[in-house]
Every structure is written in C-alpha cells, then in structure tokens.
C-alpha cells in the first residue's frame, strides 16, 4: 500500500542518514580512542576499534606540560572572543545601513561588497603582509583581530544580517521615528533585540572560522608566544619523531569546544539561517 511504501522510504532515509553519521563520527571516535593509548600501541595493526584498559589519562596532562599548549589555548580564546565581537558588531551595523538607510548608490555599493567574496584570500595576502609589516603588526595577534571590526573583512556576515533586517517590518522603525529615535537608536533598541538568531549565527560562524583558522596565523605569526591552537598543533609534529598519543589528546582539546558551542547554539543557528533567507 501507499502507507507501507512511505514507511519503507522513510526507513531507507533513516538508514542513509545513520550511515553518513557513522562515517563522519568514526574519525572523531578514532581520535578520542588514540588519545588514551600509550605511544607503543599507536601503531598496532589491525587497530582495535574498542577501548582497552587501562586508559592513559597522562596524555592530556602531557599536552599541557610538555608543549606550550596552554599558551596556544589562551591565544585562541583571546582571538576568538575579540573576532566574534568584532564580526557581530561590524556586520550588524553595516547590514542595518544597507537594509534601512536609503542613500544614492546603496545597491551598487552592496553588490561591490558582496562581489569581494569571489576573491580568494590568497590574492590579498601579499599586500596585507606588506601593510602589517610596515606598521609593526607582524608576529602579534593584531592582524587576526583588528580586521574583523571592519565589515569589509566579512561580507558574508553582512549579507546574512541584511537579509534578517529586511524581514523585520518597517512599521517598527516608523513607530520609533515618531517617538524621536534616530537611526542609531533604532538599530540599537529596536533591531538588535530582534536579531538574536542572526547574531548567534554570525557569532557561531565567526567562532568556527577563527578557532580552526590555520592560514592566517601561519602567515603572520612565527613565535610560540602568539601561536594559536591550529598552528601549535601543526608544530607538535616533528620531522623524525612525533608524540602522536599526545597530539591526539591535544586534538581532542581543540575539537571539544567547537562541538560544545555548536550543540548549545544549534537552535539559534538553524533559525537564523532559515529566517535570513526569507526575503531578498
């Protein structure tokens, strides 16, 4: 019957989704399993897929003690905190201007801003490197943080916030103008409180991008004092010998915050993506 056919199709989709979930989870599971093993068991063939006691918790302690992992972690937290604030503030303010303030050339300027998304970052890296070198910002966290306070560095976030602002009724802004509010007060008191899902989405994207960013720290940072997690992890592998059991423990430390943040914010993330695409 038709109902049975639908049930079989649904079960088929569930099986496919389950298989995909297993495929994506297996590397993470393998990483966690390896992080509890001693180095002597890292190269056992075939690799056992189920944990065997005793677990070696000391791998996680060695990751903090043997390597300057704590410094990498603090630098990454600092970069992520400021870049998230910068991206949310600059993208929301710029998007409000494009969505609600009418001025000559508004659409053309917005298209120019969005078109910069087609430029690969590698095209801009040499002039940026020369510029940061001339002002003495190399080998510091400033090149990673300061550009996020200018919306041109994140046109996708501007696009996302603008789409959300366009979905808010104009009547709210008109009522605020009647009460004597200017553009900035309308942005701050009316629009921002209504854009929580979009701001969480931008914050989540910003968190993920900067937490996992490897290319920019690699170009601008060359000392352990300012290295981030991704750059520090890459430096933990030696030419001849690598402490893979410690590297796996450090990788778990690196991945865990991303998983926790996404699980806590996934409701707002999905809502922000859905609402931002309602109106063009």
GROMACS .gro file of C-alpha atoms in nm:
model
  280
    1UNK     CA    1   0.000   0.000   0.000
    2UNK     CA    2   0.090   0.367  -0.023
    3UNK     CA    3   0.139   0.393   0.355
    4UNK     CA    4   0.376   0.095   0.360
    5UNK     CA    5   0.573   0.238   0.067
    6UNK     CA    6   0.616   0.568   0.254
    7UNK     CA    7   0.727   0.377   0.565
    8UNK     CA    8   0.990   0.185   0.364
    9UNK     CA    9   1.114   0.509   0.203
   10UNK     CA   10   1.138   0.677   0.543
   11UNK     CA   11   1.329   0.381   0.687
   12UNK     CA   12   1.561   0.394   0.387
   13UNK     CA   13   1.633   0.763   0.450
   14UNK     CA   14   1.695   0.693   0.819
   15UNK     CA   15   1.944   0.419   0.730
   16UNK     CA   16   2.126   0.650   0.487
   17UNK     CA   17   2.143   0.929   0.745
   18UNK     CA   18   2.266   0.683   1.008
   19UNK     CA   19   2.541   0.557   0.775
   20UNK     CA   20   2.651   0.912   0.697
   21UNK     CA   21   2.654   0.994   1.069
   22UNK     CA   22   2.874   0.691   1.137
   23UNK     CA   23   3.112   0.790   0.855
   24UNK     CA   24   3.151   1.141   0.999
   25UNK     CA   25   3.176   1.025   1.362
   26UNK     CA   26   3.434   0.749   1.309
   27UNK     CA   27   3.738   0.981   1.267
   28UNK     CA   28   3.642   1.165   1.587
   29UNK     CA   29   3.591   0.835   1.769
   30UNK     CA   30   3.930   0.710   1.646
   31UNK     CA   31   4.097   1.034   1.761
   32UNK     CA   32   3.946   1.005   2.110
   33UNK     CA   33   4.043   0.637   2.131
   34UNK     CA   34   4.403   0.709   2.029
   35UNK     CA   35   4.427   0.992   2.283
   36UNK     CA   36   4.402   0.740   2.570
   37UNK     CA   37   4.666   0.500   2.438
   38UNK     CA   38   5.039   0.488   2.507
   39UNK     CA   39   5.274   0.555   2.216
   40UNK     CA   40   5.366   0.186   2.190
   41UNK     CA   41   5.007   0.097   2.096
   42UNK     CA   42   4.962   0.370   1.835
   43UNK     CA   43   5.100   0.155   1.552
   44UNK     CA   44   4.932  -0.175   1.636
   45UNK     CA   45   4.786  -0.341   1.324
   46UNK     CA   46   4.499  -0.406   1.299
   47UNK     CA   47   4.384  -0.109   1.506
   48UNK     CA   48   4.134  -0.214   1.777
   49UNK     CA   49   3.814  -0.010   1.747
   50UNK     CA   50   3.712  -0.064   2.108
   51UNK     CA   51   3.899   0.076   2.410
   52UNK     CA   52   4.114  -0.147   2.621
   53UNK     CA   53   4.200  -0.070   2.983
   54UNK     CA   54   4.391   0.093   3.129
   55UNK     CA   55   4.329   0.436   2.982
   56UNK     CA   56   4.632   0.666   2.980
   57UNK     CA   57   4.497   0.997   3.113
   58UNK     CA   58   4.852   1.132   3.136
   59UNK     CA   59   4.841   1.209   2.762
   60UNK     CA   60   4.613   1.505   2.834
   61UNK     CA   61   4.839   1.627   3.114
   62UNK     CA   62   5.146   1.597   2.891
   63UNK     CA   63   4.973   1.802   2.622
   64UNK     CA   64   4.962   2.096   2.866
   65UNK     CA   65   5.301   2.037   3.030
   66UNK     CA   66   5.532   1.903   2.759
   67UNK     CA   67   5.420   2.155   2.495
   68UNK     CA   68   5.313   2.521   2.539
   69UNK     CA   69   4.957   2.410   2.469
   70UNK     CA   70   4.816   2.631   2.743
   71UNK     CA   71   4.962   2.935   2.563
   72UNK     CA   72   4.808   2.822   2.234
   73UNK     CA   73   4.473   2.778   2.406
   74UNK     CA   74   4.480   3.123   2.570
   75UNK     CA   75   4.579   3.291   2.241
   76UNK     CA   76   4.296   3.116   2.058
   77UNK     CA   77   4.041   3.213   2.324
   78UNK     CA   78   4.158   3.575   2.300
   79UNK     CA   79   4.141   3.581   1.921
   80UNK     CA   80   3.801   3.409   1.907
   81UNK     CA   81   3.647   3.637   2.171
   82UNK     CA   82   3.752   3.962   2.004
   83UNK     CA   83   3.689   3.847   1.646
   84UNK     CA   84   3.340   3.728   1.736
   85UNK     CA   85   3.258   4.064   1.896
   86UNK     CA   86   3.410   4.248   1.600
   87UNK     CA   87   3.225   4.046   1.338
   88UNK     CA   88   2.887   4.070   1.510
   89UNK     CA   89   2.919   4.446   1.572
   90UNK     CA   90   3.058   4.549   1.232
   91UNK     CA   91   2.837   4.314   1.028
   92UNK     CA   92   2.516   4.412   1.208
   93UNK     CA   93   2.585   4.786   1.190
   94UNK     CA   94   2.680   4.775   0.821
   95UNK     CA   95   2.388   4.548   0.736
   96UNK     CA   96   2.147   4.786   0.908
   97UNK     CA   97   2.276   5.068   0.691
   98UNK     CA   98   2.228   4.869   0.372
   99UNK     CA   99   1.885   4.741   0.477
  100UNK     CA  100   1.722   5.052   0.630
  101UNK     CA  101   1.908   5.368   0.529
  102UNK     CA  102   1.835   5.495   0.178
  103UNK     CA  103   2.127   5.669   0.009
  104UNK     CA  104   2.245   5.704  -0.352
  105UNK     CA  105   2.430   5.400  -0.481
  106UNK     CA  106   2.326   5.180  -0.191
  107UNK     CA  107   2.254   4.870  -0.401
  108UNK     CA  108   2.564   4.917  -0.617
  109UNK     CA  109   2.785   4.952  -0.311
  110UNK     CA  110   2.629   4.642  -0.157
  111UNK     CA  111   2.693   4.445  -0.476
  112UNK     CA  112   3.056   4.557  -0.476
  113UNK     CA  113   3.090   4.443  -0.115
  114UNK     CA  114   2.934   4.103  -0.190
  115UNK     CA  115   3.146   4.060  -0.504
  116UNK     CA  116   3.460   4.065  -0.288
  117UNK     CA  117   3.355   3.720  -0.168
  118UNK     CA  118   3.468   3.588  -0.508
  119UNK     CA  119   3.827   3.696  -0.439
  120UNK     CA  120   4.032   3.420  -0.274
  121UNK     CA  121   4.208   3.536   0.039
  122UNK     CA  122   4.543   3.428  -0.109
  123UNK     CA  123   4.513   3.711  -0.362
  124UNK     CA  124   4.517   3.968  -0.080
  125UNK     CA  125   4.779   3.807   0.140
  126UNK     CA  126   5.090   3.975  -0.006
  127UNK     CA  127   4.963   4.336   0.019
  128UNK     CA  128   4.824   4.260   0.366
  129UNK     CA  129   5.157   4.115   0.475
  130UNK     CA  130   5.344   4.421   0.347
  131UNK     CA  131   5.096   4.654   0.516
  132UNK     CA  132   5.111   4.478   0.854
  133UNK     CA  133   5.490   4.467   0.830
  134UNK     CA  134   5.507   4.842   0.767
  135UNK     CA  135   5.301   4.920   1.080
  136UNK     CA  136   5.479   4.664   1.300
  137UNK     CA  137   5.192   4.418   1.347
  138UNK     CA  138   5.372   4.103   1.234
  139UNK     CA  139   5.419   3.829   1.494
  140UNK     CA  140   5.126   3.953   1.701
  141UNK     CA  141   4.755   3.880   1.733
  142UNK     CA  142   4.651   4.216   1.588
  143UNK     CA  143   4.628   4.102   1.221
  144UNK     CA  144   4.388   3.831   1.332
  145UNK     CA  145   4.166   4.057   1.543
  146UNK     CA  146   4.156   4.414   1.410
  147UNK     CA  147   4.021   4.344   1.054
  148UNK     CA  148   3.707   4.182   1.197
  149UNK     CA  149   3.595   4.521   1.330
  150UNK     CA  150   3.562   4.637   0.967
  151UNK     CA  151   3.273   4.479   0.779
  152UNK     CA  152   3.465   4.460   0.451
  153UNK     CA  153   3.660   4.170   0.603
  154UNK     CA  154   3.341   3.963   0.639
  155UNK     CA  155   3.094   4.038   0.355
  156UNK     CA  156   2.909   3.710   0.409
  157UNK     CA  157   2.814   3.815   0.762
  158UNK     CA  158   2.687   4.150   0.627
  159UNK     CA  159   2.475   3.966   0.371
  160UNK     CA  160   2.334   3.735   0.638
  161UNK     CA  161   2.243   4.019   0.874
  162UNK     CA  162   2.099   4.234   0.595
  163UNK     CA  163   1.863   3.953   0.492
  164UNK     CA  164   1.743   3.929   0.851
  165UNK     CA  165   1.694   4.306   0.884
  166UNK     CA  166   1.487   4.305   0.565
  167UNK     CA  167   1.248   4.054   0.722
  168UNK     CA  168   1.165   4.294   1.010
  169UNK     CA  169   0.850   4.505   0.943
  170UNK     CA  170   0.918   4.868   0.853
  171UNK     CA  171   0.633   4.971   1.084
  172UNK     CA  172   0.859   4.917   1.385
  173UNK     CA  173   1.115   5.163   1.251
  174UNK     CA  174   0.841   5.415   1.162
  175UNK     CA  175   0.698   5.397   1.514
  176UNK     CA  176   1.045   5.456   1.660
  177UNK     CA  177   1.098   5.759   1.434
  178UNK     CA  178   0.767   5.907   1.554
  179UNK     CA  179   0.898   5.868   1.911
  180UNK     CA  180   1.207   6.067   1.815
  181UNK     CA  181   1.461   5.787   1.766
  182UNK     CA  182   1.745   5.838   1.521
  183UNK     CA  183   1.897   5.568   1.304
  184UNK     CA  184   2.147   5.453   1.566
  185UNK     CA  185   1.882   5.427   1.838
  186UNK     CA  186   1.655   5.233   1.601
  187UNK     CA  187   1.945   4.998   1.529
  188UNK     CA  188   2.040   4.960   1.895
  189UNK     CA  189   1.699   4.949   2.065
  190UNK     CA  190   1.464   4.807   1.802
  191UNK     CA  191   1.654   4.592   1.554
  192UNK     CA  192   1.932   4.434   1.760
  193UNK     CA  193   1.698   4.281   2.023
  194UNK     CA  194   1.501   4.119   1.738
  195UNK     CA  195   1.805   3.972   1.563
  196UNK     CA  196   1.923   3.727   1.828
  197UNK     CA  197   1.909   3.421   1.595
  198UNK     CA  198   2.104   3.604   1.323
  199UNK     CA  199   2.365   3.735   1.566
  200UNK     CA  200   2.411   3.386   1.716
  201UNK     CA  201   2.455   3.251   1.363
  202UNK     CA  202   2.720   3.511   1.281
  203UNK     CA  203   2.889   3.451   1.617
  204UNK     CA  204   2.890   3.076   1.558
  205UNK     CA  205   3.035   3.108   1.208
  206UNK     CA  206   3.295   3.351   1.339
  207UNK     CA  207   3.383   3.119   1.626
  208UNK     CA  208   3.429   2.819   1.398
  209UNK     CA  209   3.629   3.011   1.136
  210UNK     CA  210   3.871   3.168   1.381
  211UNK     CA  211   3.902   2.870   1.614
  212UNK     CA  212   4.008   2.646   1.325
  213UNK     CA  213   4.193   2.907   1.120
  214UNK     CA  214   4.541   2.790   1.020
  215UNK     CA  215   4.635   3.000   0.719
  216UNK     CA  216   4.635   3.348   0.871
  217UNK     CA  217   4.828   3.257   1.188
  218UNK     CA  218   5.077   3.071   0.968
  219UNK     CA  219   5.143   3.385   0.762
  220UNK     CA  220   5.156   3.646   1.038
  221UNK     CA  221   5.288   3.457   1.346
  222UNK     CA  222   5.623   3.283   1.389
  223UNK     CA  223   5.680   3.257   1.766
  224UNK     CA  224   5.527   3.022   2.023
  225UNK     CA  225   5.421   3.320   2.231
  226UNK     CA  226   5.143   3.412   1.986
  227UNK     CA  227   5.062   3.082   1.815
  228UNK     CA  228   4.702   2.962   1.810
  229UNK     CA  229   4.579   2.605   1.853
  230UNK     CA  230   4.576   2.507   1.487
  231UNK     CA  231   4.925   2.642   1.431
  232UNK     CA  232   5.051   2.494   1.757
  233UNK     CA  233   4.912   2.150   1.672
  234UNK     CA  234   5.091   2.155   1.338
  235UNK     CA  235   5.416   2.242   1.515
  236UNK     CA  236   5.382   1.945   1.752
  237UNK     CA  237   5.469   1.701   1.474
  238UNK     CA  238   5.844   1.650   1.436
  239UNK     CA  239   6.044   1.556   1.126
  240UNK     CA  240   6.151   1.218   1.264
  241UNK     CA  241   5.961   1.154   1.589
  242UNK     CA  242   5.609   1.264   1.685
  243UNK     CA  243   5.426   1.204   2.010
  244UNK     CA  244   5.106   1.103   1.837
  245UNK     CA  245   4.933   0.995   2.158
  246UNK     CA  246   4.986   1.347   2.300
  247UNK     CA  247   4.891   1.510   1.970
  248UNK     CA  248   4.564   1.316   1.971
  249UNK     CA  249   4.490   1.435   2.325
  250UNK     CA  250   4.564   1.793   2.219
  251UNK     CA  251   4.335   1.745   1.917
  252UNK     CA  252   4.052   1.639   2.148
  253UNK     CA  253   4.107   1.959   2.350
  254UNK     CA  254   4.089   2.154   2.022
  255UNK     CA  255   3.777   1.991   1.880
  256UNK     CA  256   3.572   1.969   2.201
  257UNK     CA  257   3.489   2.344   2.235
  258UNK     CA  258   3.358   2.353   1.876
  259UNK     CA  259   3.126   2.060   1.942
  260UNK     CA  260   3.000   2.206   2.270
  261UNK     CA  261   2.938   2.552   2.122
  262UNK     CA  262   2.753   2.412   1.822
  263UNK     CA  263   2.533   2.186   2.037
  264UNK     CA  264   2.440   2.477   2.264
  265UNK     CA  265   2.370   2.719   1.977
  266UNK     CA  266   2.230   2.491   1.707
  267UNK     CA  267   1.869   2.601   1.769
  268UNK     CA  268   1.950   2.967   1.702
  269UNK     CA  269   2.187   2.870   1.420
  270UNK     CA  270   1.917   2.685   1.223
  271UNK     CA  271   1.660   2.957   1.296
  272UNK     CA  272   1.899   3.233   1.185
  273UNK     CA  273   1.984   3.058   0.857
  274UNK     CA  274   1.616   2.988   0.785
  275UNK     CA  275   1.489   3.339   0.859
  276UNK     CA  276   1.778   3.513   0.679
  277UNK     CA  277   1.672   3.355   0.352
  278UNK     CA  278   1.306   3.459   0.366
  279UNK     CA  279   1.338   3.797   0.198
  280UNK     CA  280   1.587   3.913  -0.063
   0.00000   0.00000   0.00000
